[in-house]
């Protein structure tokens, strides 16, 4: 099939148009490799696993953050417009700086500090399970409107991943993890649900944020927050 593509090239700060012959089963990542191999070897994008696991191939396709390797071209409207993710510093073409995501995880200390005997079996519930499944692709943070005005916000990715630390009895600092959620200004969340809509694993970070807000409210650490309406998509 013949596919029309509009691709962002940052060294010229413009979109370049291409017509490519591709198979309907091809993904956006296949499309990018075809462009690089046949037309422009200077094109830069990021990928590793090609299987929706490593979380590195995030791009904006037709204005929506997606994993390039999990997005079939046959399901997209033409022209297929491909741009770098929002809310992350641009390095080149479609490559953005993921260290911003890592810094957010560091700031909220999203890691275990196990209790002495941490070999006990932890009974999870579906929501905690979701917190374990995050692949740190950052699409949720890239879709979050709060970052347009506030870089101190912890972001849906960190809030999702820290949830398991607030629940897991094997973590020695569960209370501290919850306080970190407060320090990450969780109340700035507008509950627009962008993060839940675009998460490629369906992990619903916005729902997790609500649970964290309830936990903090019960402890008197934050006051009741009324969600704003801030629809993005
Ligand atoms: Fe690993 Fe797409 S290349 S998630």
Short mmCIF file of C-alpha atoms and ligand atoms in Angstrom, two decimals:
data_model
loop_
_atom_site.label_atom_id
_atom_site.label_comp_id
_atom_site.label_asym_id
_atom_site.label_seq_id
_atom_site.Cartn_x
_atom_site.Cartn_y
_atom_site.Cartn_z
CA UNK A 1 0.00 0.00 0.00
CA UNK A 2 1.11 3.57 -0.69
CA UNK A 3 1.33 5.65 2.46
CA UNK A 4 1.78 9.42 2.76
CA UNK A 5 3.95 10.44 5.72
CA UNK A 6 4.70 13.82 7.29
CA UNK A 7 7.82 13.58 9.40
CA UNK A 8 9.31 16.17 11.73
CA UNK A 9 13.01 16.93 11.13
CA UNK A 10 14.36 19.21 13.81
CA UNK A 11 17.52 20.47 12.05
CA UNK A 12 15.23 22.20 9.57
CA UNK A 13 12.38 22.71 12.04
CA UNK A 14 9.90 21.52 9.46
CA UNK A 15 7.87 18.55 8.35
CA UNK A 16 9.13 16.59 5.34
CA UNK A 17 6.68 14.61 3.24
CA UNK A 18 7.29 11.13 1.85
CA UNK A 19 5.28 8.56 -0.08
CA UNK A 20 6.24 5.06 0.97
CA UNK A 21 5.24 1.59 -0.18
CA UNK A 22 4.54 -0.50 2.92
CA UNK A 23 2.62 -3.61 3.96
CA UNK A 24 -0.65 -3.13 5.91
CA UNK A 25 0.86 -5.22 8.72
CA UNK A 26 3.77 -2.81 9.11
CA UNK A 27 4.09 -0.68 12.21
CA UNK A 28 5.16 2.95 12.55
CA UNK A 29 8.56 1.61 13.62
CA UNK A 30 8.82 -0.41 10.37
CA UNK A 31 7.91 2.80 8.55
CA UNK A 32 10.73 4.71 10.28
CA UNK A 33 13.28 1.97 9.49
CA UNK A 34 12.17 2.00 5.84
CA UNK A 35 12.60 5.77 5.70
CA UNK A 36 16.05 5.56 7.29
CA UNK A 37 17.28 2.68 5.13
CA UNK A 38 15.87 3.79 1.78
CA UNK A 39 15.60 7.56 1.89
CA UNK A 40 17.43 9.33 4.69
CA UNK A 41 20.14 7.61 6.76
CA UNK A 42 20.49 10.74 8.93
CA UNK A 43 17.01 10.29 10.44
CA UNK A 44 17.22 9.65 14.20
CA UNK A 45 14.72 7.74 16.31
CA UNK A 46 14.99 5.33 19.21
CA UNK A 47 14.03 1.65 19.48
CA UNK A 48 15.31 -1.55 21.04
CA UNK A 49 12.99 -4.52 21.56
CA UNK A 50 10.48 -3.90 18.72
CA UNK A 51 7.98 -5.74 20.92
CA UNK A 52 6.38 -3.16 23.23
CA UNK A 53 8.58 -4.10 26.17
CA UNK A 54 11.53 -1.70 26.42
CA UNK A 55 9.46 1.49 26.20
CA UNK A 56 12.02 3.41 24.14
CA UNK A 57 10.19 3.98 20.83
CA UNK A 58 7.60 6.54 21.96
CA UNK A 59 6.66 9.15 19.34
CA UNK A 60 3.64 11.32 18.61
CA UNK A 61 1.61 9.95 15.70
CA UNK A 62 -1.30 12.01 14.40
CA UNK A 63 -1.01 14.12 17.57
CA UNK A 64 -1.23 11.15 19.97
CA UNK A 65 1.68 9.66 22.00
CA UNK A 66 2.17 5.99 21.02
CA UNK A 67 4.77 3.22 20.96
CA UNK A 68 5.96 3.13 17.33
CA UNK A 69 6.50 -0.64 17.45
CA UNK A 70 2.92 -1.34 18.59
CA UNK A 71 1.11 1.01 16.19
CA UNK A 72 -0.05 -0.49 12.89
CA UNK A 73 -0.05 1.89 9.93
CA UNK A 74 -3.24 0.30 8.55
CA UNK A 75 -5.11 1.74 11.55
CA UNK A 76 -3.95 5.33 10.98
CA UNK A 77 -5.41 8.19 9.00
CA UNK A 78 -3.23 9.73 6.28
CA UNK A 79 -1.10 11.64 6.07
CA UNK A 80 0.58 9.90 8.99
CA UNK A 81 2.18 12.73 10.95
CA UNK A 82 5.11 11.69 13.12
CA UNK A 83 6.67 14.03 15.70
CA UNK A 84 8.74 13.77 18.88
CA UNK A 85 6.95 13.42 22.24
CA UNK A 86 5.89 16.56 24.11
CA UNK A 87 7.11 17.51 27.60
CA UNK A 88 10.57 15.96 27.11
CA UNK A 89 13.63 17.86 25.81
CA UNK A 90 14.29 17.19 22.14
CA UNK A 91 17.72 15.77 21.25
CA UNK A 92 17.30 15.17 17.51
CA UNK A 93 14.43 14.45 15.12
CA UNK A 94 12.29 11.93 17.10
CA UNK A 95 14.77 11.31 19.92
CA UNK A 96 13.85 12.91 23.26
CA UNK A 97 15.76 12.99 26.52
CA UNK A 98 14.48 10.22 28.81
CA UNK A 99 16.75 11.33 31.66
CA UNK A 100 13.98 13.76 32.66
CA UNK A 101 11.80 10.72 33.46
CA UNK A 102 14.59 9.12 35.48
CA UNK A 103 15.13 12.34 37.42
CA UNK A 104 11.43 12.37 38.35
CA UNK A 105 11.72 8.80 39.67
CA UNK A 106 14.82 9.77 41.66
CA UNK A 107 13.13 12.86 43.11
CA UNK A 108 10.23 10.73 44.42
CA UNK A 109 12.63 7.91 45.50
CA UNK A 110 10.70 5.29 43.56
CA UNK A 111 12.59 2.23 44.71
CA UNK A 112 12.37 -0.43 47.42
CA UNK A 113 14.18 -0.28 50.72
CA UNK A 114 13.28 -3.80 51.92
CA UNK A 115 12.53 -4.76 55.51
CA UNK A 116 14.87 -7.34 57.13
CA UNK A 117 12.94 -10.41 55.99
CA UNK A 118 11.48 -9.50 52.62
CA UNK A 119 10.97 -13.04 51.34
CA UNK A 120 7.29 -13.15 52.32
CA UNK A 121 4.74 -13.53 49.53
CA UNK A 122 3.00 -10.24 48.85
CA UNK A 123 -0.67 -10.63 47.97
CA UNK A 124 -1.39 -8.03 45.34
CA UNK A 125 -4.63 -6.65 44.02
CA UNK A 126 -5.28 -5.68 40.36
CA UNK A 127 -4.37 -2.04 40.95
CA UNK A 128 -1.05 -2.85 42.60
CA UNK A 129 -0.36 -5.35 39.82
CA UNK A 130 -0.77 -2.51 37.31
CA UNK A 131 1.81 -0.49 39.18
CA UNK A 132 4.31 -3.37 38.70
CA UNK A 133 3.70 -3.64 34.94
CA UNK A 134 4.79 -0.12 33.89
CA UNK A 135 7.53 -0.19 31.21
CA UNK A 136 8.56 3.45 31.83
CA UNK A 137 7.91 4.53 28.26
CA UNK A 138 6.91 7.99 29.51
CA UNK A 139 3.95 8.39 27.14
CA UNK A 140 1.80 9.31 30.13
CA UNK A 141 4.12 12.15 31.17
CA UNK A 142 4.31 13.27 27.53
CA UNK A 143 0.52 13.59 27.44
CA UNK A 144 0.15 15.34 30.80
CA UNK A 145 -1.03 18.99 30.57
CA UNK A 146 0.31 19.85 34.04
CA UNK A 147 3.88 19.91 32.69
CA UNK A 148 2.93 22.80 30.43
CA UNK A 149 2.95 25.04 33.50
CA UNK A 150 4.75 23.15 36.28
CA UNK A 151 7.93 21.10 36.06
CA UNK A 152 7.85 20.29 39.80
CA UNK A 153 4.92 17.90 39.27
CA UNK A 154 5.88 14.26 39.88
CA UNK A 155 3.98 13.05 36.80
CA UNK A 156 1.71 10.05 36.17
CA UNK A 157 4.60 7.65 35.51
CA UNK A 158 6.21 8.26 38.92
CA UNK A 159 2.86 8.26 40.72
CA UNK A 160 1.89 4.97 39.09
CA UNK A 161 5.20 3.28 39.90
CA UNK A 162 5.37 4.54 43.49
CA UNK A 163 1.92 3.14 44.28
CA UNK A 164 3.27 -0.37 44.81
CA UNK A 165 5.78 1.01 47.31
CA UNK A 166 2.98 2.54 49.37
CA UNK A 167 1.17 -0.82 49.47
CA UNK A 168 3.87 -3.49 49.62
CA UNK A 169 4.51 -4.76 53.18
CA UNK A 170 8.04 -5.70 52.14
CA UNK A 171 8.92 -2.03 51.68
CA UNK A 172 10.34 -0.54 54.88
CA UNK A 173 9.29 3.02 54.10
CA UNK A 174 5.71 2.85 52.89
CA UNK A 175 4.68 6.03 54.76
CA UNK A 176 7.66 7.88 53.33
CA UNK A 177 6.69 6.77 49.82
CA UNK A 178 3.23 8.23 50.36
CA UNK A 179 4.76 11.48 51.58
CA UNK A 180 6.82 11.57 48.39
CA UNK A 181 3.57 11.49 46.44
CA UNK A 182 2.55 14.64 48.32
CA UNK A 183 5.98 16.19 47.70
CA UNK A 184 5.41 15.50 43.98
CA UNK A 185 2.39 17.84 44.12
CA UNK A 186 -0.07 15.08 43.26
CA UNK A 187 -2.92 17.52 43.81
CA UNK A 188 -1.96 19.40 40.65
CA UNK A 189 -3.36 16.45 38.66
CA UNK A 190 -6.28 17.74 36.60
CA UNK A 191 -7.76 14.23 36.19
CA UNK A 192 -8.02 14.81 32.46
CA UNK A 193 -7.34 11.05 32.03
CA UNK A 194 -4.92 11.60 29.12
CA UNK A 195 -2.39 9.31 30.84
CA UNK A 196 -4.92 6.49 31.19
CA UNK A 197 -6.13 6.91 27.61
CA UNK A 198 -2.68 6.72 26.02
CA UNK A 199 -0.97 4.15 28.31
CA UNK A 200 -0.05 1.31 25.90
CA UNK A 201 -0.49 -1.26 28.67
CA UNK A 202 -3.83 0.08 29.91
CA UNK A 203 -2.44 0.75 33.38
CA UNK A 204 -4.72 3.70 34.23
CA UNK A 205 -2.31 6.02 36.08
CA UNK A 206 -5.09 8.54 36.68
CA UNK A 207 -7.06 5.99 38.72
CA UNK A 208 -3.95 5.20 40.77
CA UNK A 209 -3.46 8.93 41.42
CA UNK A 210 -7.02 9.09 42.77
CA UNK A 211 -6.25 6.26 45.23
CA UNK A 212 -3.10 8.05 46.37
CA UNK A 213 -5.05 11.26 46.89
CA UNK A 214 -7.61 9.35 48.98
CA UNK A 215 -4.81 7.83 51.12
CA UNK A 216 -3.25 11.25 51.67
CA UNK A 217 -6.63 12.83 52.43
CA UNK A 218 -7.45 10.10 55.00
CA UNK A 219 -4.20 10.87 56.79
CA UNK A 220 -4.96 14.60 56.75
CA UNK A 221 -1.90 15.27 54.62
CA UNK A 222 -3.82 17.00 51.84
CA UNK A 223 -7.28 18.54 51.73
CA UNK A 224 -10.00 17.29 49.43
CA UNK A 225 -9.21 18.23 45.83
CA UNK A 226 -11.93 18.82 43.29
CA UNK A 227 -10.81 17.60 39.84
CA UNK A 228 -10.62 20.25 37.17
CA UNK A 229 -11.94 19.69 33.68
CA UNK A 230 -8.99 19.79 31.26
CA UNK A 231 -9.75 17.51 28.33
CA UNK A 232 -6.84 17.14 25.94
CA UNK A 233 -7.80 14.53 23.36
FE1 LIG B 1 10.74 -1.48 22.62
FE2 LIG B 1 8.95 -0.26 21.04
S1 LIG B 1 11.00 -0.82 20.58
S2 LIG B 1 8.75 -0.76 23.15
#
